[in-house]
Short mmCIF file of C-alpha atoms in Angstrom, two decimals:
data_model
loop_
_atom_site.label_atom_id
_atom_site.label_comp_id
_atom_site.label_asym_id
_atom_site.label_seq_id
_atom_site.Cartn_x
_atom_site.Cartn_y
_atom_site.Cartn_z
CA ARG A 288 -13.20 7.44 -7.80
CA CYS A 289 -15.28 10.13 -6.22
CA PRO A 290 -13.08 12.76 -4.54
CA GLN A 291 -15.97 14.08 -2.49
CA SER A 292 -16.27 10.69 -0.76
CA HIS A 293 -12.52 10.08 -0.35
CA GLY A 294 -12.39 7.26 -2.88
CA ARG A 295 -15.59 5.51 -1.77
CA ILE A 296 -18.97 5.58 -3.43
CA SER A 297 -21.78 6.76 -1.16
CA PRO A 298 -24.77 4.52 -1.90
CA LYS A 299 -28.38 5.48 -1.39
CA PRO A 300 -30.11 4.59 1.90
CA GLY A 301 -30.56 0.86 2.26
CA PHE A 302 -27.15 -0.06 0.86
CA ASN A 303 -24.12 -1.04 2.91
CA MET A 304 -20.76 0.63 2.35
CA PRO A 305 -19.28 -0.68 -0.90
CA SER A 306 -16.86 -3.56 -0.95
CA LEU A 307 -13.74 -3.77 -3.11
CA ALA A 308 -15.75 -5.51 -5.85
CA GLU A 309 -18.39 -2.78 -5.70
CA ARG A 310 -15.78 -0.04 -6.01
CA ARG A 311 -14.37 -1.77 -9.09
CA VAL A 312 -17.83 -1.80 -10.68
CA ALA A 313 -18.18 1.87 -9.80
CA ARG A 314 -14.98 2.69 -11.64
CA MET A 315 -16.17 0.71 -14.64
CA ALA A 316 -19.49 2.58 -14.65
CA LYS A 317 -17.62 5.86 -14.60
CA HIS A 318 -15.47 5.02 -17.61
CA VAL A 319 -17.91 2.99 -19.74
CA VAL A 320 -19.55 5.84 -21.63
CA PRO A 321 -20.69 5.38 -25.25
CA THR A 322 -18.58 7.24 -27.77
CA ARG A 323 -20.29 10.15 -29.46
CA ASP A 324 -20.85 10.23 -33.18
CA GLU A 325 -18.58 12.57 -35.12
CA SER A 326 -21.66 14.57 -36.03
CA ASP A 327 -22.17 15.41 -32.34
CA GLN A 328 -18.77 17.13 -32.22
CA SER A 329 -18.98 19.05 -35.50
CA PRO A 330 -20.35 22.60 -35.80
CA LYS A 331 -24.09 22.82 -36.26
CA GLU A 332 -25.10 23.07 -39.88
CA GLU A 333 -27.88 25.24 -41.24
CA LYS A 334 -31.27 23.61 -41.30
CA SER A 335 -32.03 21.83 -44.51
CA SER A 336 -35.01 22.78 -46.59
CA ASP A 337 -35.77 19.08 -46.96
CA PRO A 338 -39.12 18.49 -45.22
CA VAL A 339 -38.04 14.96 -44.21
CA GLN A 340 -36.46 15.21 -40.76
CA PRO A 341 -34.37 12.39 -39.22
CA GLU A 342 -35.72 10.44 -36.28
CA PRO A 343 -34.57 11.82 -32.92
CA SER A 344 -31.63 10.00 -31.36
CA GLU A 345 -31.81 8.28 -28.00
CA GLU A 346 -29.92 11.20 -26.45
CA ALA A 347 -32.30 13.76 -27.95
CA SER A 348 -35.37 11.79 -26.83
CA GLY A 349 -34.11 11.68 -23.25
CA ALA A 350 -33.58 7.92 -23.20
CA HIS A 351 -30.41 6.76 -21.50
CA PRO A 352 -27.93 4.71 -23.54
CA ILE A 353 -28.28 1.00 -22.80
CA VAL A 354 -25.43 -1.02 -21.30
CA ALA A 355 -25.96 -4.76 -21.78
CA MET A 356 -24.33 -7.03 -19.20
CA LEU A 357 -23.41 -10.44 -20.60
CA GLU A 358 -22.42 -11.51 -17.10
CA ALA A 359 -22.95 -10.20 -13.61
CA PRO A 360 -19.89 -8.16 -12.54
CA ALA A 361 -17.73 -9.83 -9.88
CA GLU A 362 -19.70 -13.05 -10.37
CA ASP A 363 -22.74 -11.80 -8.41
CA ALA A 364 -20.58 -10.56 -5.53
CA VAL A 365 -22.23 -7.18 -6.13
CA GLN A 366 -25.97 -6.70 -5.85
CA ARG A 367 -27.60 -6.00 -9.18
CA ALA A 368 -29.56 -3.09 -7.74
CA PHE A 369 -26.26 -1.52 -6.69
CA VAL A 370 -24.84 -1.95 -10.22
CA GLU A 371 -27.93 -0.37 -11.76
CA GLN A 372 -27.71 2.55 -9.34
CA LEU A 373 -24.06 3.22 -10.14
CA PHE A 374 -24.64 3.25 -13.89
CA GLU A 375 -27.75 5.37 -13.47
CA GLN A 376 -25.57 8.05 -11.85
CA HIS A 377 -23.83 8.34 -15.24
CA GLU A 378 -27.14 8.30 -17.15
CA LEU A 379 -26.68 4.74 -18.36
CA GLN A 380 -29.37 2.08 -18.29
CA VAL A 381 -28.27 -1.45 -17.38
CA VAL A 382 -29.89 -4.45 -19.05
CA TRP A 383 -29.02 -7.99 -17.98
CA ALA A 384 -28.45 -9.66 -21.34
CA ASN A 385 -27.76 -13.01 -19.67
CA GLU A 386 -31.47 -13.35 -18.96
CA ARG A 387 -33.80 -14.36 -21.79
CA ASN A 388 -36.57 -11.95 -20.81
CA GLU A 389 -34.11 -9.04 -21.05
CA TRP A 390 -32.45 -9.92 -24.36
CA GLN A 391 -34.92 -7.98 -26.47
CA LYS A 392 -33.96 -4.78 -24.64
CA ALA A 393 -30.28 -5.66 -24.98
CA GLN A 394 -30.51 -5.57 -28.76
CA ASP A 395 -30.59 -1.75 -28.57
CA ALA A 396 -27.43 -1.63 -26.46
CA GLN A 397 -24.63 0.78 -27.31
CA VAL A 398 -22.27 -0.81 -24.79
CA LEU A 399 -21.74 -4.51 -24.13
CA VAL A 400 -19.98 -5.57 -20.92
CA THR A 401 -18.43 -9.01 -20.71
CA VAL A 402 -16.08 -10.75 -18.30
CA LYS A 403 -15.25 -14.12 -19.81
CA ARG A 404 -18.12 -14.85 -22.19
CA THR A 405 -17.29 -14.91 -25.89
CA VAL A 406 -18.10 -11.94 -28.10
CA ASP A 407 -18.00 -13.09 -31.71
CA GLU A 408 -19.47 -12.14 -35.08
CA ALA A 409 -22.71 -14.00 -34.39
CA LEU A 410 -23.33 -12.00 -31.21
CA LEU A 411 -22.28 -8.69 -32.77
CA ALA A 412 -24.76 -9.24 -35.60
CA THR A 413 -27.60 -9.08 -33.06
CA LEU A 414 -26.48 -5.69 -31.72
CA PRO A 415 -26.76 -3.18 -34.58
CA LYS A 416 -26.36 -0.09 -32.34
CA LEU A 417 -23.29 -1.33 -30.49
CA LYS A 418 -20.39 1.13 -30.15
CA LEU A 419 -18.25 -0.37 -27.40
CA VAL A 420 -17.35 -3.80 -26.00
CA ALA A 421 -16.08 -3.31 -22.45
CA VAL A 422 -14.17 -6.29 -21.05
CA ALA A 423 -14.34 -6.19 -17.25
CA PHE A 424 -11.21 -8.31 -17.12
CA THR A 425 -7.55 -8.11 -18.07
CA GLY A 426 -7.55 -10.69 -20.87
CA TYR A 427 -9.59 -10.08 -24.03
CA ASP A 428 -8.77 -13.11 -26.19
CA HIS A 429 -12.46 -14.13 -26.04
CA VAL A 430 -13.43 -11.04 -28.06
CA ASP A 431 -13.27 -11.17 -31.87
CA LEU A 432 -11.26 -7.99 -32.43
CA GLU A 433 -11.36 -8.25 -36.21
CA ALA A 434 -15.14 -8.54 -36.26
CA CYS A 435 -15.42 -5.55 -33.92
CA GLN A 436 -13.08 -3.50 -36.10
CA GLN A 437 -15.08 -4.28 -39.22
CA ARG A 438 -18.24 -3.07 -37.50
CA GLY A 439 -16.60 0.04 -36.06
CA VAL A 440 -17.02 -1.20 -32.50
CA ALA A 441 -14.36 -0.11 -30.00
CA VAL A 442 -12.97 -2.65 -27.51
CA ALA A 443 -11.58 -1.76 -24.07
CA ASN A 444 -10.29 -3.91 -21.23
CA THR A 445 -9.26 -3.18 -17.62
CA PRO A 446 -5.57 -4.09 -17.36
CA ASP A 447 -4.95 -2.49 -13.95
CA TYR A 448 -8.19 -3.25 -12.13
CA SER A 449 -6.59 -5.76 -9.72
CA THR A 450 -2.95 -4.63 -9.57
CA ASP A 451 -3.02 -3.61 -5.89
CA SER A 452 -5.20 -6.56 -4.85
CA THR A 453 -2.96 -9.13 -6.54
CA ALA A 454 0.24 -7.58 -5.19
CA GLU A 455 -1.18 -7.54 -1.65
CA MET A 456 -2.36 -11.14 -2.02
CA CYS A 457 1.18 -12.06 -3.02
CA PHE A 458 2.45 -10.92 0.37
CA GLY A 459 -0.44 -12.65 2.11
CA LEU A 460 0.65 -15.93 0.53
CA ILE A 461 4.31 -15.26 1.36
CA PHE A 462 3.52 -14.81 5.05
CA SER A 463 1.22 -17.84 5.00
CA LEU A 464 4.05 -20.01 3.66
CA LEU A 465 6.77 -18.61 5.90
CA ARG A 466 4.69 -18.90 9.08
CA HIS A 467 2.68 -21.98 8.02
CA ILE A 468 -0.48 -20.05 8.86
CA PRO A 469 -3.04 -22.44 7.27
CA MET A 470 -1.55 -25.49 9.02
CA ALA A 471 -1.12 -23.59 12.28
CA HIS A 472 -4.75 -22.53 12.10
CA GLN A 473 -5.89 -26.13 11.72
CA HIS A 474 -3.51 -27.15 14.50
CA VAL A 475 -5.02 -24.67 16.98
CA ARG A 476 -8.58 -25.47 15.89
CA SER A 477 -7.94 -29.09 16.77
CA GLY A 478 -7.11 -28.07 20.35
CA LYS A 479 -3.33 -28.17 20.11
CA TRP A 480 -1.15 -25.22 21.08
CA VAL A 481 2.48 -26.15 20.45
CA TRP A 482 3.61 -25.04 16.99
CA PRO A 483 7.01 -23.98 15.52
CA ALA A 484 7.44 -20.22 15.12
CA GLY A 485 8.13 -20.51 11.40
CA ASN A 486 10.38 -18.20 9.37
CA GLU A 487 10.70 -14.45 9.08
CA LEU A 488 10.69 -12.34 5.94
CA SER A 489 13.18 -9.88 7.42
CA GLY A 490 16.68 -10.19 5.95
CA ARG A 491 15.57 -12.28 2.97
CA ARG A 492 16.04 -11.42 -0.67
CA LEU A 493 12.87 -11.42 -2.74
CA GLY A 494 12.99 -12.48 -6.39
CA ILE A 495 10.27 -11.20 -8.74
CA VAL A 496 9.70 -13.00 -12.03
CA GLY A 497 8.13 -10.48 -14.41
CA THR A 498 8.17 -6.69 -14.12
CA GLY A 499 4.72 -5.82 -15.38
CA ALA A 500 2.27 -3.69 -13.43
CA ILE A 501 1.77 -6.34 -10.73
CA GLY A 502 5.46 -7.24 -10.45
CA MET A 503 6.43 -3.60 -10.09
CA ARG A 504 3.73 -3.04 -7.48
CA VAL A 505 5.09 -5.99 -5.48
CA ALA A 506 8.56 -4.42 -5.66
CA GLU A 507 7.19 -1.08 -4.45
CA ILE A 508 5.49 -2.67 -1.45
#
């Protein structure tokens, strides 16, 4: 998150204030940064007398590392221009690999972002410069971890991206069931006004099955 904007991303003129989905994409853009080569972190060596010089890297040439999107984040709930802007703030170029006319650019990607689409050996073979597979989702069973390991490609998921949202939704459903809110809504919409008050949560004991991140967040609330 951006502390200077109190947890919200300030978009350029022409954009509305970001939604929850947009803030999630912003966090992903902040953390999806290609890993540096070990040579970048080692002390500089003396220049070789060999007249043959290596080709300049993308970083040295000023080109931004390419992030290939296999799917649109949040299932197109976020405008693509907004996604591109957020990644550009971190000097990353977004390419939409799910479009045929963009696939040629995607082949130079150092980062591949997927949600639910499969990342297997066949796909990895088309991305020789790939360093990171970023799964914008909790589950990662659709990524061939062994194939990634053999190619030296790191894999990262987002296990806590929806912890608060899911815990809050849990209480929304609890209140809906106790007060029969969906049925009461339909009842009033049909022109009727008499409806039982329902039940209260106060004084009840809540049982939580599973004490992972979401279960613990529900207990905290």
